[in-house]
Coordinates of C-alpha atoms in Angstrom, one line a residue:
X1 CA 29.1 69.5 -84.0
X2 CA 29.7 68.3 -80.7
X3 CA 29.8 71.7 -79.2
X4 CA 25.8 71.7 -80.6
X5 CA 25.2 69.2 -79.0
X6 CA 26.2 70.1 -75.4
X7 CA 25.4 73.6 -75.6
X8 CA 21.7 71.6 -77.0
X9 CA 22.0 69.6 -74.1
X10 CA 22.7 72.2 -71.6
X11 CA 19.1 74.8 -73.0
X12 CA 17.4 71.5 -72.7
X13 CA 18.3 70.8 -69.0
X14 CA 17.6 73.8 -67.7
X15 CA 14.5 74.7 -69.5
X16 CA 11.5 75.2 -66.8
X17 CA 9.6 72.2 -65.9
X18 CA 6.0 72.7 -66.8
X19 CA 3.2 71.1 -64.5
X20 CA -0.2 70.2 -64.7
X21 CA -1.7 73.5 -63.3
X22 CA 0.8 75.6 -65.5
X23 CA -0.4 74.1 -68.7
X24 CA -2.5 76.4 -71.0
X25 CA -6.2 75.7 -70.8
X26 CA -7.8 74.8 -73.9
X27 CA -11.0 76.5 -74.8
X28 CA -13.7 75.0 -73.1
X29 CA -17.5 73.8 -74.8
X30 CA -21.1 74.8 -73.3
X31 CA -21.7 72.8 -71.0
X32 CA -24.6 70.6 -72.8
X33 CA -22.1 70.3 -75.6
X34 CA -19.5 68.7 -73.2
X35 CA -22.0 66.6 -71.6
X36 CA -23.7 65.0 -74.4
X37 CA -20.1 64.6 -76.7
X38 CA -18.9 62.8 -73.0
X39 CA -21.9 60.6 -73.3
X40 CA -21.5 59.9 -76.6
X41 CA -17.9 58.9 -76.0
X42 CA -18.5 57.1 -73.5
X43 CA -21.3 54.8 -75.5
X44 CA -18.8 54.3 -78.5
X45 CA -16.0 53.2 -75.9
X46 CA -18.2 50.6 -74.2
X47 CA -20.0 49.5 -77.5
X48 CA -16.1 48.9 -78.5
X49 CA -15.5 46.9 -75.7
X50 CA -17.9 45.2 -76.3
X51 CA -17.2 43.7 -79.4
X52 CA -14.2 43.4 -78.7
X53 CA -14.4 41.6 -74.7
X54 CA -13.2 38.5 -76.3
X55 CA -9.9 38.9 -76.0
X56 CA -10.1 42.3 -73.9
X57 CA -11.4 40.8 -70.7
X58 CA -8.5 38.5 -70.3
X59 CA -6.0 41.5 -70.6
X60 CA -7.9 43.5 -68.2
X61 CA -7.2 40.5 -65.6
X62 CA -3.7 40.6 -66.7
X63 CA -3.4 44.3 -65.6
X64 CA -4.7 43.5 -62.4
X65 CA -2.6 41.0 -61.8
X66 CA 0.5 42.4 -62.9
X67 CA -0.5 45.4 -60.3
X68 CA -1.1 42.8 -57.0
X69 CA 2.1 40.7 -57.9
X70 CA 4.5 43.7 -58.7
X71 CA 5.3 43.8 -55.1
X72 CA 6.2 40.4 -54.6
X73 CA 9.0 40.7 -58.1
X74 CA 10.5 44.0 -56.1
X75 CA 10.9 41.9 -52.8
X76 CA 12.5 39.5 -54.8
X77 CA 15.0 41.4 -56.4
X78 CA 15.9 43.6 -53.0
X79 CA 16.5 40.0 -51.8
X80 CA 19.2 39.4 -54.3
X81 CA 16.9 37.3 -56.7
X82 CA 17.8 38.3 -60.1
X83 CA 15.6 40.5 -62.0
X84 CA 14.9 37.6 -64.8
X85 CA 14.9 35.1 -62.8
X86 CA 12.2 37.3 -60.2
X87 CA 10.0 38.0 -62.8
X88 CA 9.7 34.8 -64.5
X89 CA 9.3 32.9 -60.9
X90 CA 5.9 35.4 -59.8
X91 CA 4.9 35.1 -63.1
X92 CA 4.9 31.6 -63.1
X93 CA 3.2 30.7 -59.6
X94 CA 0.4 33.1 -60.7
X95 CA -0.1 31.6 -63.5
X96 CA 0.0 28.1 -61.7
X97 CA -3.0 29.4 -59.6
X98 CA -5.4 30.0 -62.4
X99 CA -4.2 27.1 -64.0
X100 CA -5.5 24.8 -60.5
X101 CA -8.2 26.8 -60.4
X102 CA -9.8 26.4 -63.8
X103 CA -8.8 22.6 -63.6
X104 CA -11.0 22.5 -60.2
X105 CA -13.6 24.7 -62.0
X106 CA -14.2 22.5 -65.3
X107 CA -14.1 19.1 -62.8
X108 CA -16.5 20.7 -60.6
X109 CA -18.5 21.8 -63.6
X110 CA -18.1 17.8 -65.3
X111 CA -19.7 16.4 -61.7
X112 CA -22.5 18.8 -61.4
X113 CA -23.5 18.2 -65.6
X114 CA -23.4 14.2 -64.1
X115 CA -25.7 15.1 -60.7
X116 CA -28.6 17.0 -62.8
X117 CA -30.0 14.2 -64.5
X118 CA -30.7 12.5 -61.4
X119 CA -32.8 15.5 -59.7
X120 CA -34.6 16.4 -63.1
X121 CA -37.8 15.8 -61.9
X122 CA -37.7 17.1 -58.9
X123 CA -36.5 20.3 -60.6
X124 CA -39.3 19.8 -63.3
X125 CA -41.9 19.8 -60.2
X126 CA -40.2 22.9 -58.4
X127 CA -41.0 24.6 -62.4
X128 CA -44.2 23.8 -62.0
X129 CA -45.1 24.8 -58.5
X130 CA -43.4 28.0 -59.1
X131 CA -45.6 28.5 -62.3
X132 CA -48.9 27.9 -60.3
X133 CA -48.3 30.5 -58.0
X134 CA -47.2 33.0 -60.3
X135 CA -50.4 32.1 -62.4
X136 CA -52.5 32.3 -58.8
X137 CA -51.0 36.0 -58.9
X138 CA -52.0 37.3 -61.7
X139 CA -49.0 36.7 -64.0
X140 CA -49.7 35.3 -67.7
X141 CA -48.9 31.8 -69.4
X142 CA -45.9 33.6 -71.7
X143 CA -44.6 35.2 -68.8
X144 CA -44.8 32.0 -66.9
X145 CA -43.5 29.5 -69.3
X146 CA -40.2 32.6 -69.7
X147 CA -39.7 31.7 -65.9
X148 CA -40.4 28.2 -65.7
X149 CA -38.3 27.4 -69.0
X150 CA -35.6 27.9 -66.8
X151 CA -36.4 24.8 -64.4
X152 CA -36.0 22.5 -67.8
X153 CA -33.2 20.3 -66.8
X154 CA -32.5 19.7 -70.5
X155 CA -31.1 23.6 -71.1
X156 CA -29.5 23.3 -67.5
X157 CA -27.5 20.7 -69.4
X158 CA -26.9 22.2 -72.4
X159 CA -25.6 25.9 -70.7
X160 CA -23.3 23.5 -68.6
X161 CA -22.1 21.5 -71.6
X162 CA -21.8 24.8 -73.5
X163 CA -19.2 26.0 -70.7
X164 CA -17.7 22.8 -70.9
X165 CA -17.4 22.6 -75.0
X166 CA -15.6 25.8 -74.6
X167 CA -12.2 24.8 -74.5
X168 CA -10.8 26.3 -77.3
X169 CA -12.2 29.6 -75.4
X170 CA -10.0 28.9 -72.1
X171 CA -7.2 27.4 -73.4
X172 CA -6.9 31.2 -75.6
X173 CA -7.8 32.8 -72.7
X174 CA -4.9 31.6 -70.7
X175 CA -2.6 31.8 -73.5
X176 CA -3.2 35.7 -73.6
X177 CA -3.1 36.1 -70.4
X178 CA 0.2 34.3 -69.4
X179 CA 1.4 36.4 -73.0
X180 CA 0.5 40.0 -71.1
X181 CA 1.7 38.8 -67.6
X182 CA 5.3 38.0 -69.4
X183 CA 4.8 41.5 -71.5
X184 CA 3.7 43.8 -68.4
X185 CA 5.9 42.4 -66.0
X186 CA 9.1 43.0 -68.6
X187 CA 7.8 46.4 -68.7
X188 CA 7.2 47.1 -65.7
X189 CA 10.7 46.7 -64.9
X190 CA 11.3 50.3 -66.3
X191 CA 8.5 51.0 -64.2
X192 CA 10.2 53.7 -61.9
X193 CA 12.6 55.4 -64.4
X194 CA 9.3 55.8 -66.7
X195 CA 7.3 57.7 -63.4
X196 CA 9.8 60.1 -62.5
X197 CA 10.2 61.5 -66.5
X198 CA 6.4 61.6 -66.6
X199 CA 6.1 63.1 -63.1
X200 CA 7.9 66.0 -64.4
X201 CA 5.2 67.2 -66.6
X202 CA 2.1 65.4 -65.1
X203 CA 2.7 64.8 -61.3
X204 CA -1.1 64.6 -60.5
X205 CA -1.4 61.4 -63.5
X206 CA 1.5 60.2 -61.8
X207 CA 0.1 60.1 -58.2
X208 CA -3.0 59.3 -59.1
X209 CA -2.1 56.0 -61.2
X210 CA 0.1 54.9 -57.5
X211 CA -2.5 55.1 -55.5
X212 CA -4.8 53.1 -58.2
X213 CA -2.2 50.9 -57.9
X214 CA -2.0 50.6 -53.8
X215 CA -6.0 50.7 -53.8
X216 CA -6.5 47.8 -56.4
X217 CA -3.5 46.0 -54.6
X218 CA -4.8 46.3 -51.6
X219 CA -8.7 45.5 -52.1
X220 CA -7.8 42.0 -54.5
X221 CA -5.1 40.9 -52.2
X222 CA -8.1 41.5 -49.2
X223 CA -10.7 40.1 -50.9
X224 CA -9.0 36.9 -52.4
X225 CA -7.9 36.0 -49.0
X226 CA -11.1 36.3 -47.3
X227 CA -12.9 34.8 -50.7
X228 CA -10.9 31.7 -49.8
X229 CA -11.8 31.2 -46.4
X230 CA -15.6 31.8 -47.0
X231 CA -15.5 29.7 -50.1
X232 CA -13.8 26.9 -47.3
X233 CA -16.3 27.5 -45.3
X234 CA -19.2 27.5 -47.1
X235 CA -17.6 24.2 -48.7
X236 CA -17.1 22.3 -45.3
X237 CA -21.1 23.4 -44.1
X238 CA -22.3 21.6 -47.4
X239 CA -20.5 18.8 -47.0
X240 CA -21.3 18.1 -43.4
X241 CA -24.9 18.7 -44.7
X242 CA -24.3 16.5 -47.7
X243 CA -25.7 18.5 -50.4
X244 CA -24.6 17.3 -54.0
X245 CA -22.0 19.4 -56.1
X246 CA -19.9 20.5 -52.7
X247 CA -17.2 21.6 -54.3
X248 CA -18.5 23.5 -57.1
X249 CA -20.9 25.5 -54.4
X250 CA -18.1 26.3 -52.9
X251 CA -15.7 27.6 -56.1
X252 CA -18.9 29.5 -56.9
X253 CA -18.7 31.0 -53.9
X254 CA -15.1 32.4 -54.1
X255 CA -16.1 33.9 -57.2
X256 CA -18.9 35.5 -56.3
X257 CA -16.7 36.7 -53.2
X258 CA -15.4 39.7 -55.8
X259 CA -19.4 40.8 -57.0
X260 CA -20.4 43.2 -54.7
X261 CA -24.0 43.3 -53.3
X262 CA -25.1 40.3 -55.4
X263 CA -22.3 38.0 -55.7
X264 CA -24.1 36.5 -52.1
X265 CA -27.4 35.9 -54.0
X266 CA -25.5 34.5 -57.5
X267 CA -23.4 32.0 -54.5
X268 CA -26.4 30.4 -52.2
X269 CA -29.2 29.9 -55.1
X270 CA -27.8 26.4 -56.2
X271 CA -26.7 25.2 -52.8
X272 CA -30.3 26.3 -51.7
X273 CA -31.8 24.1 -54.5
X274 CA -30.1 20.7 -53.8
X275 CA -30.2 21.2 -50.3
X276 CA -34.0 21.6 -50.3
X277 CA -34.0 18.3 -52.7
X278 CA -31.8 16.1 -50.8
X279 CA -32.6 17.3 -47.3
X280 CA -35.7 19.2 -47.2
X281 CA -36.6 22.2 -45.7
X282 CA -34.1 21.7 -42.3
X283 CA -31.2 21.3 -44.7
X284 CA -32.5 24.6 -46.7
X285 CA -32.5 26.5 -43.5
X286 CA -29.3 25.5 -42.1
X287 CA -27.6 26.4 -46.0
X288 CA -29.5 29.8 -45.4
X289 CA -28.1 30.3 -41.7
X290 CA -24.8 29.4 -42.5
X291 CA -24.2 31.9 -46.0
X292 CA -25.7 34.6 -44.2
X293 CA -23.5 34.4 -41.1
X294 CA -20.0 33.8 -43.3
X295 CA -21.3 36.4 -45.9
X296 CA -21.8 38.9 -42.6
X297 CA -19.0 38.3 -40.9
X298 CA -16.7 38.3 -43.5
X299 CA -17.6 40.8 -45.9
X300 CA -19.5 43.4 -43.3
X301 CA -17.6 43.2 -40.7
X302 CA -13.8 41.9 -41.3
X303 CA -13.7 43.1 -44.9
X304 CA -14.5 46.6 -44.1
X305 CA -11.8 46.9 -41.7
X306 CA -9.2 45.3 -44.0
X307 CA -9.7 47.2 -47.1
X308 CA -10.4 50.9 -45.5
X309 CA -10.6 53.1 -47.7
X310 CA -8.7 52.0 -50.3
X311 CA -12.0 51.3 -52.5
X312 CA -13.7 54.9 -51.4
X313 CA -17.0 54.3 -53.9
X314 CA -20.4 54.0 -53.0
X315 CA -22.8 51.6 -52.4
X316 CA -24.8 52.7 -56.1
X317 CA -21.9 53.7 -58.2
X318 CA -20.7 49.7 -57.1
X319 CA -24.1 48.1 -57.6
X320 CA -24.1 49.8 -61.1
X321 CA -20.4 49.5 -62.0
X322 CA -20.7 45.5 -61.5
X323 CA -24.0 45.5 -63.9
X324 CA -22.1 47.7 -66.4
X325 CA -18.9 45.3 -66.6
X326 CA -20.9 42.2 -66.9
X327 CA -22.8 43.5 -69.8
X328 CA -19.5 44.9 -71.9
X329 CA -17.0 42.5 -70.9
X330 CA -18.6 39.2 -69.5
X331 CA -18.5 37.8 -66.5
X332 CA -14.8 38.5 -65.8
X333 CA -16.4 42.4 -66.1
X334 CA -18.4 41.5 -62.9
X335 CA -15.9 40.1 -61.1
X336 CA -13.0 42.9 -62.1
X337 CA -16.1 45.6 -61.5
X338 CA -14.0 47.1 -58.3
X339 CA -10.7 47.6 -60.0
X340 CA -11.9 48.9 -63.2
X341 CA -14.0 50.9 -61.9
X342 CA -11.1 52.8 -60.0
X343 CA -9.3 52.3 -63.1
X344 CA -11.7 55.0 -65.1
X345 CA -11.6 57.0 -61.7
X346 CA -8.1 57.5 -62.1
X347 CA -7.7 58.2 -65.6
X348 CA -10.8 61.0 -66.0
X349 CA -11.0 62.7 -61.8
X350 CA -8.2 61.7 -60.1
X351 CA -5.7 62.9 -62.6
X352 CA -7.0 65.9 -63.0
X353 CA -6.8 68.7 -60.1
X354 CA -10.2 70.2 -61.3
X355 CA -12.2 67.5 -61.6
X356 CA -11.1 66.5 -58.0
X357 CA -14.8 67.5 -56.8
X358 CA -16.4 64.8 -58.1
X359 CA -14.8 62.7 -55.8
X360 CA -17.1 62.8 -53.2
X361 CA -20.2 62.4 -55.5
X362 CA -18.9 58.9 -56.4
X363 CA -18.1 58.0 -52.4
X364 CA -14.8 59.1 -51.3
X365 CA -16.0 60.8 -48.1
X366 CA -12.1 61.7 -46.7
X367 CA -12.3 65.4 -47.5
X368 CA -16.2 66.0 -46.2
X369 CA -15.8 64.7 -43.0
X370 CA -15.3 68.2 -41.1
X371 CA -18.6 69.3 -42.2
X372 CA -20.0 65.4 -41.7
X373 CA -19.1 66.5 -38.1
X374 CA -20.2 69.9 -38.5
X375 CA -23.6 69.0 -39.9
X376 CA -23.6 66.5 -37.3
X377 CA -23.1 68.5 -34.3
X378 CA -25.3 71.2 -35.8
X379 CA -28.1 68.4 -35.9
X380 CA -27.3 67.3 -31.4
X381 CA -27.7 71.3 -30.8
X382 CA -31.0 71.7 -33.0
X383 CA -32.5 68.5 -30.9
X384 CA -31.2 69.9 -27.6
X385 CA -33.0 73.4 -28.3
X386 CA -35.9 71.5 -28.9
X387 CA -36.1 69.6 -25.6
X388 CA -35.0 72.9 -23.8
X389 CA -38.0 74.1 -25.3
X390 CA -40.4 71.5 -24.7
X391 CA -39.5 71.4 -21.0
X392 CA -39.6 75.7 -21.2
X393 CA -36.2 75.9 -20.0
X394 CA -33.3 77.3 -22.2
X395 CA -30.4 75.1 -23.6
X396 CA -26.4 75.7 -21.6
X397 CA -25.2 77.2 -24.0
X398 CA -21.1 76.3 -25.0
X399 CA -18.3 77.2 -22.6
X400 CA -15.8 79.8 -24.6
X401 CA -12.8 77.2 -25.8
X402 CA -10.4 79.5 -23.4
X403 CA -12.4 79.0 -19.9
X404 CA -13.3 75.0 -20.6
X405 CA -11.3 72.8 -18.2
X406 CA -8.6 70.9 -20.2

């Protein structure tokens, strides 16, 4: 028997490794066939998630931040930290941060259900002005009474209360997701030793699910730091121009700091309101002045540079991915948008070899930038010829590469 066993042992170990490209290929559909049984796939999986978003959008965050803080456990442990001991202490401060921040959340939520009884009529007279003109422009009354029923202060009250009243909601919330933090950080342990057995048959899934991992890391890690300073500063501008609810404008703001393209819009619409009710039209400007210059700065200009191109998705495919999210998962959908996103990325191109050529359809531009530059030096000569022409004289045309200077 034991001479089975190692002769087994010995067949097995030096039996050829089979990789992606050397797999057989299934038969393959017509293509309308594929398409429409992908579509239809794809509807059942997000009218699953759907129903089931309760509990599903908490361990979605969980994933994500199990991926950002698994780092942080391997410096620990290089360190000397034991491995226990590591993963219990990231696990913990993480979960101390969500903790303080739905504590601030549901206090700054409490003040602001306080402050709107003492604007409601001036909110009831903004409902009214706004119905006018849309009346004066052709709109009518059941479409203006869908828009102004939003200016009642009572429902204002009752959606905030409703947030409020949801405790048992949080409270399960964070239990499940302090369960999966403990859960995937105890897995991931085996993290490496499970890779390199499943990088022998599928090195592609394998390399593709490490850079998910480096891209999500690195876009969160980005974007919560910067989301903290512009929620600061958006915070410090409204109190200096002493609008009402400070603090929750500027939670709001930090949030909306991970909802591409509108997140801005969702962030400066309350501030804007109190600010035009408690300082008129000088405070409104200033509130308008300062969230357009933080919201430039930080997330044109220094964001940009910080993330690269770990996102690599375009401008639509991120507009629509943040509507999708919010509507099958909630609002912690619109917020994870990025990383899940990347997340289906990974698991149906990036994976595979030959479905590598959608990536840039869906905004990874790396491997078209020669002919980017092609296309665009193609474009200088075109415009060149057609001055030379204009003027009647011919275009110079390019110097051989062997007889240019340098």
């Amino acid at each position: 028997m034991s001479w089975w066993r190692k002769r087994k042992t010995e067949t097995a170990s030096t039996e050829p490794i089979v990789e992606d490209q050397d797999l057989p290929t299934a038969p393959t559909l017509p293509r309308a066939d594929a398409i429409l049984l992908g579509l239809a796939g794809g509807v059942v999986t997000a009218v699953g998630m759907y129903w089931l978003r309760g509990f599903l959008a908490p361990v979605l965050l969980a994933l994500v931040l199990t991926v950002c803080v698994h780092p942080l456990r391997r410096a620990l442990e290089r360190h000397g930290v034991n491995r226990g001991l590591a993963t219990g202490s990231v696990i913990a401060a993480v979960f101390v941060l969500l903790a303080a921040f739905v504590t601030a959340l549901i206090v700054a939520l409490a003040q602001f259900a306080t402050l709107l009884p003492q604007f409601a009529p001036q909110i009831e007279e903004i409902g009214k002005a706004i119905g006018s003109w849309l009346k004066s422009v052709g709109f009518d009354q059941s479409q203006v009474q869908a828009v102004t029923a939003g200016f009642d202060p009572g429902r204002l009250i009752g959606a905030v209360g409703g947030i409020l009243g949801s405790v048992a909601n949080i409270t399960f919330g964070l239990v499940v997701i302090l369960t999966c933090l403990i859960l995937m950080a105890v897995d991931a342990s085996a993290l490496s030793a499970i890779s390199k057995q499943v990088a022998l048959r599928r090195p592609h899934l394998v390399a593709a699910m490490s850079q998910f991992a480096g891209g999500v890391r690195k876009y969160m890690v980005a974007t919560t730091g910067l989301g903290i300073v512009q929620g600061l500063l958006n915070w410090a501008a409204l109190v200096i121009l002493q609008v009402p609810g400070a603090l929750l404008w500027g939670l709001l703001s930090f949030l909306c700091s991970f909802i591409p393209n509108i997140g801005y819009f969702i962030a400066i619409i309350p501030p804007l309101v109190f600010g035009l009710l408690t300082g008129g039209w000088g405070v409104f400007v200033a509130i308008l002045v300062v969230y357009g210059v933080v919201n430039s700065v930080v997330q044109s200009i220094i964001q940009p540079r910080v993330v690269g191109n770990a996102v690599a998705l375009s401008q639509t495919i991120t507009f629509v991915s943040v509507l999708f999210w919010a509507v099958v998962i909630g609002p912690i959908g619109a917020i994870l948008a990025v990383p899940l996103t990347l997340l289906v990325r990974t698991i149906l191109i990036d994976s595979d070899p030959r479905a590598r050529w959608w990536r840039p359809l869906i905004g990874d531009l790396r491997d078209t930038q020669p002919y980017i530059a092609e296309e665009t030096a193609a474009l200088k000569r075109t415009r060149q010829a057609a001055k030379a022409a204009k003027r009647g004289t011919a275009p110079t045309p390019p110097a051989p590469e062997g007889t240019r200077d340098g």
